[in-house]
Coordinates of C-alpha atoms in Angstrom, one line a residue:
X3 CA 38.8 -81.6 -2.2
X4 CA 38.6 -85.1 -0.9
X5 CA 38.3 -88.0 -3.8
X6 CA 39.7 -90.9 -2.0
X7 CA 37.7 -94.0 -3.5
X8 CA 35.8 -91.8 -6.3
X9 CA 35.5 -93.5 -9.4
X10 CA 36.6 -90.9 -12.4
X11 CA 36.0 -90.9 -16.2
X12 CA 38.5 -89.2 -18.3
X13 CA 38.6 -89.6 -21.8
X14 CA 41.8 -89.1 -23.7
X15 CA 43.4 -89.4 -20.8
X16 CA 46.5 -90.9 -22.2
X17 CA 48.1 -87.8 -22.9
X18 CA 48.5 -84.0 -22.7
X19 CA 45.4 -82.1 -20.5
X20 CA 43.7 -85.3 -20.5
X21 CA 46.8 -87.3 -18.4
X22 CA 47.7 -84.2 -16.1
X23 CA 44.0 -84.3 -15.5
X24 CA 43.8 -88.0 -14.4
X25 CA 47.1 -87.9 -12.6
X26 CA 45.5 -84.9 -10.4
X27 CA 42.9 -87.2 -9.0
X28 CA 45.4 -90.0 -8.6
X29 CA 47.1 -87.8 -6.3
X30 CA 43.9 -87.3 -4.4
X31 CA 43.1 -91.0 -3.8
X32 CA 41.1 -91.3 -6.7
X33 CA 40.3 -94.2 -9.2
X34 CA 40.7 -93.3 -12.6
X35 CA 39.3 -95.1 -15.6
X36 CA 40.7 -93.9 -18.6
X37 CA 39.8 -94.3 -22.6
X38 CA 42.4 -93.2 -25.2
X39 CA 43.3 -94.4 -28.9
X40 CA 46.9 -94.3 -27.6
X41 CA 48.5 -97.6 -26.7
X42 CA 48.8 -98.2 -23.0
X43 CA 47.3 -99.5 -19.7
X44 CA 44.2 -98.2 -20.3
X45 CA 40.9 -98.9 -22.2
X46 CA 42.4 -98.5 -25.9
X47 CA 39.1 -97.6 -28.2
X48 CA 38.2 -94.9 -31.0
X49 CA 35.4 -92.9 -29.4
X50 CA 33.8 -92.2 -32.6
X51 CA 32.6 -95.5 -32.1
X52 CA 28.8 -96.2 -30.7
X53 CA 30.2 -99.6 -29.4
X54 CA 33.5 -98.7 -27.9
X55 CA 31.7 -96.2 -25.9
X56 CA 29.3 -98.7 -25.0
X57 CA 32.0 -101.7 -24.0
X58 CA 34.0 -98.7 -22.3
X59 CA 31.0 -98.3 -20.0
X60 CA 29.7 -101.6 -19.6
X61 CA 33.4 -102.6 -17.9
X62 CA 33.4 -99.6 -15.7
X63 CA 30.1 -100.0 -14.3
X64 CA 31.1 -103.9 -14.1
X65 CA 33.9 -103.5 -11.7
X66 CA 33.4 -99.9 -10.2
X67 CA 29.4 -100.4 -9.6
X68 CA 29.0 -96.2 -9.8
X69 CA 30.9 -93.0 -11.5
X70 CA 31.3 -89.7 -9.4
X71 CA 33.2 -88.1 -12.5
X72 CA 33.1 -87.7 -15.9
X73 CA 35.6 -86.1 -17.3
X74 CA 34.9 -85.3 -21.6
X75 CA 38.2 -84.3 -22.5
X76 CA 39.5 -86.4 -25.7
X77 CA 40.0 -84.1 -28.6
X78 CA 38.4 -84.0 -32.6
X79 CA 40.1 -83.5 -35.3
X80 CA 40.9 -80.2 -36.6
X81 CA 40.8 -79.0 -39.9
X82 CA 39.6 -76.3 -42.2
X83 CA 37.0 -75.9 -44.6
X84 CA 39.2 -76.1 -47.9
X85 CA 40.6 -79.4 -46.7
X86 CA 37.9 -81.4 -44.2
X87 CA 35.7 -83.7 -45.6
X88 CA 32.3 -84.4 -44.9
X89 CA 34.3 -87.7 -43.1
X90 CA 36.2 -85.2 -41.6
X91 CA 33.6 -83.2 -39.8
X92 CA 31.2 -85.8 -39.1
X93 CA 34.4 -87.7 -37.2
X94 CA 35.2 -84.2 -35.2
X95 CA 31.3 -84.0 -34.0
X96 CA 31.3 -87.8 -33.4
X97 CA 34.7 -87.5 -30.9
X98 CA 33.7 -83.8 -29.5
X99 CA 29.9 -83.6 -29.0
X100 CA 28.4 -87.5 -29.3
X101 CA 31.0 -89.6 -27.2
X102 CA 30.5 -86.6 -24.3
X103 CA 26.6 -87.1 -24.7
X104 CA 26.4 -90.6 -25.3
X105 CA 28.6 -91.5 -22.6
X106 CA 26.8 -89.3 -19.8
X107 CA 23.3 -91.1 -21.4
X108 CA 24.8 -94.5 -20.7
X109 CA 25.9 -93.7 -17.7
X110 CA 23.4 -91.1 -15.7
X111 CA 20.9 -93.6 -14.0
X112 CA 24.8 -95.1 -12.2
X113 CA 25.8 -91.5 -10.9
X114 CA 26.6 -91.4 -7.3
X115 CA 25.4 -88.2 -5.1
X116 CA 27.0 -85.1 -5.9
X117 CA 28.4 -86.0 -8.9
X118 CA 30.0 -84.0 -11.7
X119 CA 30.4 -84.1 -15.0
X120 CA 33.0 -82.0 -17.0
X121 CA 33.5 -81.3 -20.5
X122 CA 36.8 -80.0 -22.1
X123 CA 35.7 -77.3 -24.6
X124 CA 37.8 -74.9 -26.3
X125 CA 38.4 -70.6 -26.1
X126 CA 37.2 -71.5 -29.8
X127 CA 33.9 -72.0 -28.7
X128 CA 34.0 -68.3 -29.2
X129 CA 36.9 -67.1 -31.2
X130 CA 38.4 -68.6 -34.4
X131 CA 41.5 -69.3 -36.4
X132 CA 41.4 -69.7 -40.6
X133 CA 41.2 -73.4 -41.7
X134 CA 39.6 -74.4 -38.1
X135 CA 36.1 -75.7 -38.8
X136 CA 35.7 -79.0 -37.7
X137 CA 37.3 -78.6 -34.2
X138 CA 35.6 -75.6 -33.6
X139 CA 32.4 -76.9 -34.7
X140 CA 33.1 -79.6 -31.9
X141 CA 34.3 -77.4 -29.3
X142 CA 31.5 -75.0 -29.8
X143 CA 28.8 -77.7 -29.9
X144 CA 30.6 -79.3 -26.6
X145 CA 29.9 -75.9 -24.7
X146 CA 25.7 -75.8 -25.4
X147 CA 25.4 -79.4 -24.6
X148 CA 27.2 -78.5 -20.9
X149 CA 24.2 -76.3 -20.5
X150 CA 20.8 -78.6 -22.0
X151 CA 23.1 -81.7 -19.7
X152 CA 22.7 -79.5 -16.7
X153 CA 19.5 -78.9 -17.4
X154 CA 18.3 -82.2 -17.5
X155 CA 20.7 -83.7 -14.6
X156 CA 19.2 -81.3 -11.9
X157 CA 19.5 -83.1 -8.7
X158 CA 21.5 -85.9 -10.3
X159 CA 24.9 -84.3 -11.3
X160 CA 26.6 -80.5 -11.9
X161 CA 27.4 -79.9 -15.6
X162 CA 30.2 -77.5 -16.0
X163 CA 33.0 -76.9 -18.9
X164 CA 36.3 -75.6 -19.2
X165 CA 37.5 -73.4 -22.6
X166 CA 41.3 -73.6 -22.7
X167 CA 43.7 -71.1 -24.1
X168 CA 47.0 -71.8 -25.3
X169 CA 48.0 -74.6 -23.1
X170 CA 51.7 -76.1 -24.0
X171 CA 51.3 -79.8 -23.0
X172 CA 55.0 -79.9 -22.9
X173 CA 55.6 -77.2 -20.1
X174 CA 58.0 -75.3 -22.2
X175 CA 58.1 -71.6 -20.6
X176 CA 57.9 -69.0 -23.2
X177 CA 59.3 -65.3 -22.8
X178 CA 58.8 -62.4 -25.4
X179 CA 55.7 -61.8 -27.4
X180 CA 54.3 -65.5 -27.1
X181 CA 54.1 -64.6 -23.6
X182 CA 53.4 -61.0 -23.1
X183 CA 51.0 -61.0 -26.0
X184 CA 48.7 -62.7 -23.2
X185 CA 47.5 -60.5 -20.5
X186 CA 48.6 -63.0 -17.7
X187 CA 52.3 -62.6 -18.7
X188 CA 52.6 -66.4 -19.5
X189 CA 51.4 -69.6 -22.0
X190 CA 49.3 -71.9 -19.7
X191 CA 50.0 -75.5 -19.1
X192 CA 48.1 -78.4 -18.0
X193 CA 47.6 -78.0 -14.3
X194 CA 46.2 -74.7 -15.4
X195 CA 43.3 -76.9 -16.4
X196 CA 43.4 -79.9 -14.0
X197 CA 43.2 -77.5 -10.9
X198 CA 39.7 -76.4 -12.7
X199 CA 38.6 -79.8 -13.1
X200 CA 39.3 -80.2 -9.5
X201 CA 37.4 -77.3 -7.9
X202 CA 34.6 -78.0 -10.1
X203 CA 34.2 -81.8 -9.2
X204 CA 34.6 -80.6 -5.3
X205 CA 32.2 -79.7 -2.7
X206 CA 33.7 -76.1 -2.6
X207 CA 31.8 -75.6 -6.5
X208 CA 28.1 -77.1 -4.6
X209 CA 26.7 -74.1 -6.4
X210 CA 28.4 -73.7 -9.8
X211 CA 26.3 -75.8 -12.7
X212 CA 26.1 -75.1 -16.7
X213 CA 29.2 -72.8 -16.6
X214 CA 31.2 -72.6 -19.2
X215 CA 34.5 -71.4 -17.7
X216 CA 37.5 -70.2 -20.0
X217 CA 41.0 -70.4 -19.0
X218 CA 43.1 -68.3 -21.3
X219 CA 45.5 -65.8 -19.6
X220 CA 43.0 -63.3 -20.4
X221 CA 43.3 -63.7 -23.9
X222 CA 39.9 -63.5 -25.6
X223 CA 39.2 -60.2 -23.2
X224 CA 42.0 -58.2 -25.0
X225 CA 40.9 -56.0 -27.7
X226 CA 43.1 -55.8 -30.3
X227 CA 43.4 -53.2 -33.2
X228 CA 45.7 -52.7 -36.1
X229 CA 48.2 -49.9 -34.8
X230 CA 46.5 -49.8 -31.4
X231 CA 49.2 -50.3 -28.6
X232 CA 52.0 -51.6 -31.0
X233 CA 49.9 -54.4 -32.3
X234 CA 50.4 -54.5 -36.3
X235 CA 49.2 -57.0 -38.8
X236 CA 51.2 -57.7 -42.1
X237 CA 50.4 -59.6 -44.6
X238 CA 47.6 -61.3 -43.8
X239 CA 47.5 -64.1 -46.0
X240 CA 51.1 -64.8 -44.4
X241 CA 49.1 -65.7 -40.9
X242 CA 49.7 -69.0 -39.9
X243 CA 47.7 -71.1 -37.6
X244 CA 48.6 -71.8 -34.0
X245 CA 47.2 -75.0 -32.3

């Protein structure tokens, strides 16, 4: 997995998945373009906005001439029907399933050979929380495009996603039922991603296009009944919603 002198997208790459993400192809020699709303030394721009995106692209092609990565990580908003508005939702689609497209449209006639793009979508993309509709409106719209991109990019780029689990962005190692509950024995973290995003952008995934690939410890392949195996659910409306 050589990407000495690549030039690599990642969006919200300030922080969290996004930074371990861009920090991984640092490592590897890589140039790393990042766009986050978070202060820093990086492109600082909203990408619910038509013309950051546009700017954000113009001054990468500008100095870099050609992308070999995009990485669509930068996350939407979450929240539930009862409270999101219609600004709400229409900002979560604009962040999690626009940028990702619009980006890639600006920038698919400047990808190098064997290029990849990746898009961050969610284990929500299948499963859901209460009180989750915007994000996993996003999330799930994230993982169709990955497959109408490939598509279309044959023979110009590999289209693959990632759905994340519970990934703690802080490495904190749980023990007890926040980690046995999850048939790997352990929360993930962010490398559990960013070694993903790697593989997939490398020769070694040649084959591997308009994959959706989740990454959860195994938890959205345990079944789980009331009184099966210990599991027991009280008070329902009591249920609280884990991010």
């Amino acid at each position: 997995m050589n990407f000495k002198d690549k030039v690599i997208i990642v969006t919200g790459g300030a922080q969290g998945i996004g930074r371990c993400i861009a920090q991984e192809f640092e490592k590897q020699g890589a140039t790393v373009c990042v766009i986050d709303k978070q202060p820093g030394d990086h492109y600082v721009g909203d990408l619910a906005s038509k013309e950051v995106i546009e700017e954000f692209c113009r001054q990468v092609i500008d100095r870099h001439g050609h992308v070999d990565v995009i990485v669509n990580n930068a996350l939407p908003v979450m929240r539930g029907i009862d409270e999101c508005t219609y600004e709400d939702f229409q900002y979560a689609l604009s962040v999690g399933v626009t940028a990702p497209f619009y980006m890639v449209k600006l920038l698919k006639e400047h990808l190098a050979p064997g290029a990849s793009v990746i898009n961050i979508s969610s284990s929500r993309d299948r499963m859901s929380q209460p009180q989750t509709e915007s994000y996993t409106a996003a999330k799930g719209g994230i993982a169709a495009l990955t497959h109408a991109l490939a598509v279309s990019l044959a023979g110009k780029a590999r289209v693959n996603s990632i759905s994340p689990g519970w990934i703690d962005t802080a490495y904190t190692v749980y023990d007890g039922p926040d980690a046995t509950q999850q048939p790997a024995g352990r929360v993930g973290n962010p490398l559990d991603i960013a070694h993903m995003v790697l593989f997939l952008c490398s020769d070694k995934a040649g084959f591997i296009t308009g994959e959706n690939i989740c990454i959860d410890g195994g938890m959205t392949r345990q079944m789980i009944y009331h009184g099966d195996h210990g599991w027991k659910l009280e008070h329902p409306e009591d249920v609280t919603i884990q991010q």
